[in-house]
Every structure is written in structure tokens, then in C-alpha cells.
């Protein structure tokens, strides 16, 4: 969950971890119960990652990039679509035919989002933002991921200051529910 380095290094490492989980899902046959476990793990990572980006990365994008407002708004819109898919996926068992459709949609959406961030947003931010600012953002993102929710909350605010106020409480409740239910864990 926390890797070290500047904000871009941190988020790229998150991207690789999610892609690894997607690969595990794709390697299993349709209906395998472990596909659900991996989908839950991917959701937990993606929600924490998204909350941290919305709290710290996108405000920096707005501040430092010429077209920052447009870029941040597009990224938040991507998050909203993915979060709704994750919410729909939450209620599906691995053997439900809808599960395969939704997990496929989620992987397509996330892979497109990752490619856009890594090919467009991150290089621009690296060029426009001083290294010490990127390092400071990395620390903030790591802290935010520790406190962030682990379940999709599509109706929750996704911009500061409301998201920074509500995320820690939702995160605490989500983590408690995860422990009690064993969500994201193998039997």
C-alpha cells in the first residue's frame, strides 16, 4: 500500500499491482471463486488509490498544469465510472454471468485510465512540478491510502475539502467490515 518515492513513482507502482491482480483474474476460468477474491482485492486497491489521487494528485494537477482543470475533471470522471462498476461488481458472485461482464468492463476502464495517466498526465506533472513538491505529494498520497475507504462509495464527494473530511471515517468503517467479513482474503 505504501511504496516510497515521489507521487508518480508511488502511483505507477499501484498501477502495476492492480495490473498484476487483473492478470490473476484473467488466468482463472470463468466462475472460479478466486476471481471474486481477486476482484475484491483490486477494488480495495483501486478505491484507496483513487481517493488519494482525488485528495492530493488532482489538486496539484489543477495548480501546476496549464490545462489542469480539464485534465483533473476528466480523471475524476474516469474514477466515477470505475467506481460505479466496482459497486455493481460488489453484489455479484463469481459464478454470476454478470460478474464476467462487469470485471471485463472494470479492467478495460482502469487500463485506459492508467495509460492516459502514465502517457499524458504524469509526464506533464513531472515537467511542471518541482521534485520536492512531487516528493511531498508522495508522502501525502501514502498517508491518504492508509486512511482511505476500501469499498466503492459512488455518491461520496470526490473533491476537496469534503472528500478529505469524509474519507477517513468511511475508511475506518470499510476496514472494519473487511476484517469482519474476510473480504479480499482466500479461504
Short mmCIF file of N, CA, C and O in Angstrom, two decimals, residues 73-122:
data_model
loop_
_atom_site.label_atom_id
_atom_site.label_comp_id
_atom_site.label_asym_id
_atom_site.label_seq_id
_atom_site.Cartn_x
_atom_site.Cartn_y
_atom_site.Cartn_z
N UNK A 73 -10.62 17.08 -14.12
CA UNK A 73 -12.05 16.75 -14.27
C UNK A 73 -12.23 15.45 -15.04
O UNK A 73 -13.08 14.62 -14.68
N UNK A 74 -11.43 15.24 -16.10
CA UNK A 74 -11.52 14.01 -16.88
C UNK A 74 -11.13 12.80 -16.03
O UNK A 74 -11.79 11.77 -16.06
N UNK A 75 -10.06 12.93 -15.25
CA UNK A 75 -9.61 11.81 -14.42
C UNK A 75 -10.67 11.47 -13.36
O UNK A 75 -10.93 10.29 -13.09
N UNK A 76 -11.26 12.48 -12.75
CA UNK A 76 -12.31 12.25 -11.75
C UNK A 76 -13.53 11.58 -12.39
O UNK A 76 -14.15 10.70 -11.80
N UNK A 77 -13.84 11.97 -13.62
CA UNK A 77 -14.94 11.34 -14.35
C UNK A 77 -14.64 9.85 -14.59
O UNK A 77 -15.51 8.99 -14.43
N UNK A 78 -13.37 9.55 -14.96
CA UNK A 78 -12.96 8.15 -15.12
C UNK A 78 -13.16 7.39 -13.81
O UNK A 78 -13.66 6.26 -13.81
N UNK A 79 -12.76 8.00 -12.70
CA UNK A 79 -12.92 7.36 -11.39
C UNK A 79 -14.39 7.08 -11.11
O UNK A 79 -14.72 6.01 -10.58
N UNK A 80 -15.26 8.01 -11.42
CA UNK A 80 -16.69 7.83 -11.16
C UNK A 80 -17.24 6.64 -11.92
O UNK A 80 -18.02 5.85 -11.36
N UNK A 81 -16.86 6.51 -13.19
CA UNK A 81 -17.33 5.36 -13.98
C UNK A 81 -16.82 4.06 -13.37
O UNK A 81 -17.57 3.10 -13.19
N UNK A 82 -15.53 4.01 -13.04
CA UNK A 82 -14.95 2.79 -12.47
C UNK A 82 -15.59 2.47 -11.12
O UNK A 82 -15.86 1.30 -10.82
N UNK A 83 -15.84 3.50 -10.32
CA UNK A 83 -16.42 3.27 -9.00
C UNK A 83 -17.82 2.68 -9.10
O UNK A 83 -18.19 1.80 -8.32
N UNK A 84 -18.59 3.12 -10.09
CA UNK A 84 -19.93 2.56 -10.26
C UNK A 84 -19.84 1.10 -10.69
O UNK A 84 -20.60 0.26 -10.21
N UNK A 85 -18.88 0.78 -11.56
CA UNK A 85 -18.69 -0.62 -11.97
C UNK A 85 -18.31 -1.45 -10.75
O UNK A 85 -18.84 -2.55 -10.55
N UNK A 86 -17.40 -0.94 -9.93
CA UNK A 86 -16.98 -1.68 -8.72
C UNK A 86 -18.16 -1.88 -7.78
O UNK A 86 -18.29 -2.94 -7.15
N UNK A 87 -19.02 -0.89 -7.65
CA UNK A 87 -20.19 -1.00 -6.79
C UNK A 87 -21.12 -2.11 -7.32
O UNK A 87 -21.62 -2.93 -6.55
N UNK A 88 -21.32 -2.14 -8.64
CA UNK A 88 -22.16 -3.17 -9.25
C UNK A 88 -21.53 -4.55 -9.08
O UNK A 88 -22.22 -5.54 -8.82
N UNK A 89 -20.21 -4.61 -9.20
CA UNK A 89 -19.48 -5.87 -9.07
C UNK A 89 -19.54 -6.42 -7.65
O UNK A 89 -19.55 -7.64 -7.44
N UNK A 90 -19.63 -5.53 -6.68
CA UNK A 90 -19.67 -5.92 -5.27
C UNK A 90 -20.80 -6.91 -4.98
O UNK A 90 -20.64 -7.83 -4.17
N UNK A 91 -21.91 -6.76 -5.68
CA UNK A 91 -23.06 -7.61 -5.42
C UNK A 91 -23.12 -8.88 -6.26
O UNK A 91 -24.09 -9.62 -6.19
N UNK A 92 -22.09 -9.15 -7.05
CA UNK A 92 -22.08 -10.32 -7.93
C UNK A 92 -21.18 -11.42 -7.41
O UNK A 92 -20.04 -11.17 -7.03
N UNK A 93 -21.68 -12.63 -7.45
CA UNK A 93 -20.85 -13.80 -7.15
C UNK A 93 -20.04 -14.15 -8.40
O UNK A 93 -20.43 -13.81 -9.52
N UNK A 94 -18.94 -14.85 -8.21
CA UNK A 94 -18.06 -15.21 -9.33
C UNK A 94 -18.78 -16.02 -10.40
O UNK A 94 -18.46 -15.91 -11.58
N UNK A 95 -19.75 -16.85 -9.99
CA UNK A 95 -20.44 -17.69 -10.96
C UNK A 95 -21.59 -16.96 -11.69
O UNK A 95 -22.16 -17.48 -12.65
N UNK A 96 -21.92 -15.76 -11.25
CA UNK A 96 -22.95 -14.94 -11.91
C UNK A 96 -22.41 -14.49 -13.27
O UNK A 96 -21.31 -13.96 -13.35
N UNK A 97 -23.16 -14.71 -14.36
CA UNK A 97 -22.69 -14.28 -15.69
C UNK A 97 -22.39 -12.77 -15.75
O UNK A 97 -21.51 -12.34 -16.49
N UNK A 98 -23.06 -12.00 -14.95
CA UNK A 98 -22.84 -10.56 -14.90
C UNK A 98 -21.44 -10.23 -14.35
O UNK A 98 -20.87 -9.20 -14.70
N UNK A 99 -20.91 -11.11 -13.51
CA UNK A 99 -19.58 -10.89 -12.94
C UNK A 99 -18.53 -10.73 -14.04
O UNK A 99 -17.74 -9.78 -14.03
N UNK A 100 -18.51 -11.66 -14.99
CA UNK A 100 -17.52 -11.61 -16.06
C UNK A 100 -17.64 -10.33 -16.88
O UNK A 100 -16.64 -9.71 -17.24
N UNK A 101 -18.88 -9.94 -17.17
CA UNK A 101 -19.09 -8.72 -17.95
C UNK A 101 -18.57 -7.50 -17.19
O UNK A 101 -17.84 -6.67 -17.72
N UNK A 102 -18.92 -7.41 -15.90
CA UNK A 102 -18.51 -6.26 -15.10
C UNK A 102 -17.01 -6.22 -14.86
O UNK A 102 -16.39 -5.15 -14.95
N UNK A 103 -16.41 -7.36 -14.56
CA UNK A 103 -14.97 -7.36 -14.31
C UNK A 103 -14.22 -7.01 -15.61
O UNK A 103 -13.21 -6.30 -15.57
N UNK A 104 -14.74 -7.44 -16.73
CA UNK A 104 -14.15 -7.06 -18.03
C UNK A 104 -14.25 -5.56 -18.27
O UNK A 104 -13.28 -4.93 -18.73
N UNK A 105 -15.41 -5.00 -17.96
CA UNK A 105 -15.59 -3.54 -18.09
C UNK A 105 -14.64 -2.79 -17.17
O UNK A 105 -14.04 -1.79 -17.57
N UNK A 106 -14.49 -3.28 -15.94
CA UNK A 106 -13.60 -2.62 -14.98
C UNK A 106 -12.16 -2.65 -15.48
O UNK A 106 -11.47 -1.62 -15.46
N UNK A 107 -11.71 -3.79 -15.95
CA UNK A 107 -10.33 -3.89 -16.43
C UNK A 107 -10.09 -2.97 -17.62
O UNK A 107 -9.06 -2.29 -17.69
N UNK A 108 -11.04 -2.91 -18.53
CA UNK A 108 -10.91 -2.02 -19.70
C UNK A 108 -10.85 -0.56 -19.25
O UNK A 108 -9.98 0.20 -19.71
N UNK A 109 -11.74 -0.18 -18.36
CA UNK A 109 -11.79 1.21 -17.87
C UNK A 109 -10.49 1.57 -17.15
O UNK A 109 -9.90 2.63 -17.40
N UNK A 110 -10.02 0.71 -16.26
CA UNK A 110 -8.83 1.00 -15.47
C UNK A 110 -7.59 1.02 -16.36
O UNK A 110 -6.72 1.89 -16.22
N UNK A 111 -7.48 0.08 -17.27
CA UNK A 111 -6.31 0.05 -18.16
C UNK A 111 -6.24 1.31 -19.02
O UNK A 111 -5.15 1.86 -19.24
N UNK A 112 -7.37 1.77 -19.49
CA UNK A 112 -7.40 3.02 -20.27
C UNK A 112 -6.99 4.21 -19.40
O UNK A 112 -6.22 5.08 -19.83
N UNK A 113 -7.49 4.25 -18.18
CA UNK A 113 -7.17 5.33 -17.23
C UNK A 113 -5.67 5.33 -16.92
O UNK A 113 -5.02 6.38 -16.92
N UNK A 114 -5.12 4.16 -16.66
CA UNK A 114 -3.69 4.04 -16.35
C UNK A 114 -2.85 4.53 -17.53
O UNK A 114 -1.90 5.30 -17.36
N UNK A 115 -3.20 4.09 -18.73
CA UNK A 115 -2.44 4.50 -19.92
C UNK A 115 -2.48 6.02 -20.08
O UNK A 115 -1.45 6.65 -20.35
N UNK A 116 -3.64 6.61 -19.87
CA UNK A 116 -3.78 8.07 -20.00
C UNK A 116 -2.93 8.79 -18.95
O UNK A 116 -2.21 9.74 -19.28
N UNK A 117 -2.99 8.33 -17.71
CA UNK A 117 -2.19 8.97 -16.67
C UNK A 117 -0.70 8.84 -16.96
O UNK A 117 0.05 9.81 -16.85
N UNK A 118 -0.26 7.63 -17.31
CA UNK A 118 1.17 7.40 -17.47
C UNK A 118 1.73 8.02 -18.75
O UNK A 118 2.90 8.43 -18.77
N UNK A 119 0.92 8.14 -19.80
CA UNK A 119 1.42 8.70 -21.05
C UNK A 119 1.23 10.22 -21.15
O UNK A 119 1.99 10.88 -21.85
N UNK A 120 0.25 10.76 -20.44
CA UNK A 120 -0.06 12.19 -20.57
C UNK A 120 0.12 12.97 -19.28
O UNK A 120 0.95 13.87 -19.20
N UNK A 121 -0.66 12.62 -18.28
CA UNK A 121 -0.69 13.42 -17.05
C UNK A 121 0.64 13.38 -16.29
O UNK A 121 1.18 14.43 -15.93
N UNK A 122 1.18 12.20 -16.04
CA UNK A 122 2.40 12.09 -15.23
C UNK A 122 3.59 12.81 -15.87
O UNK A 122 4.30 13.54 -15.17
#
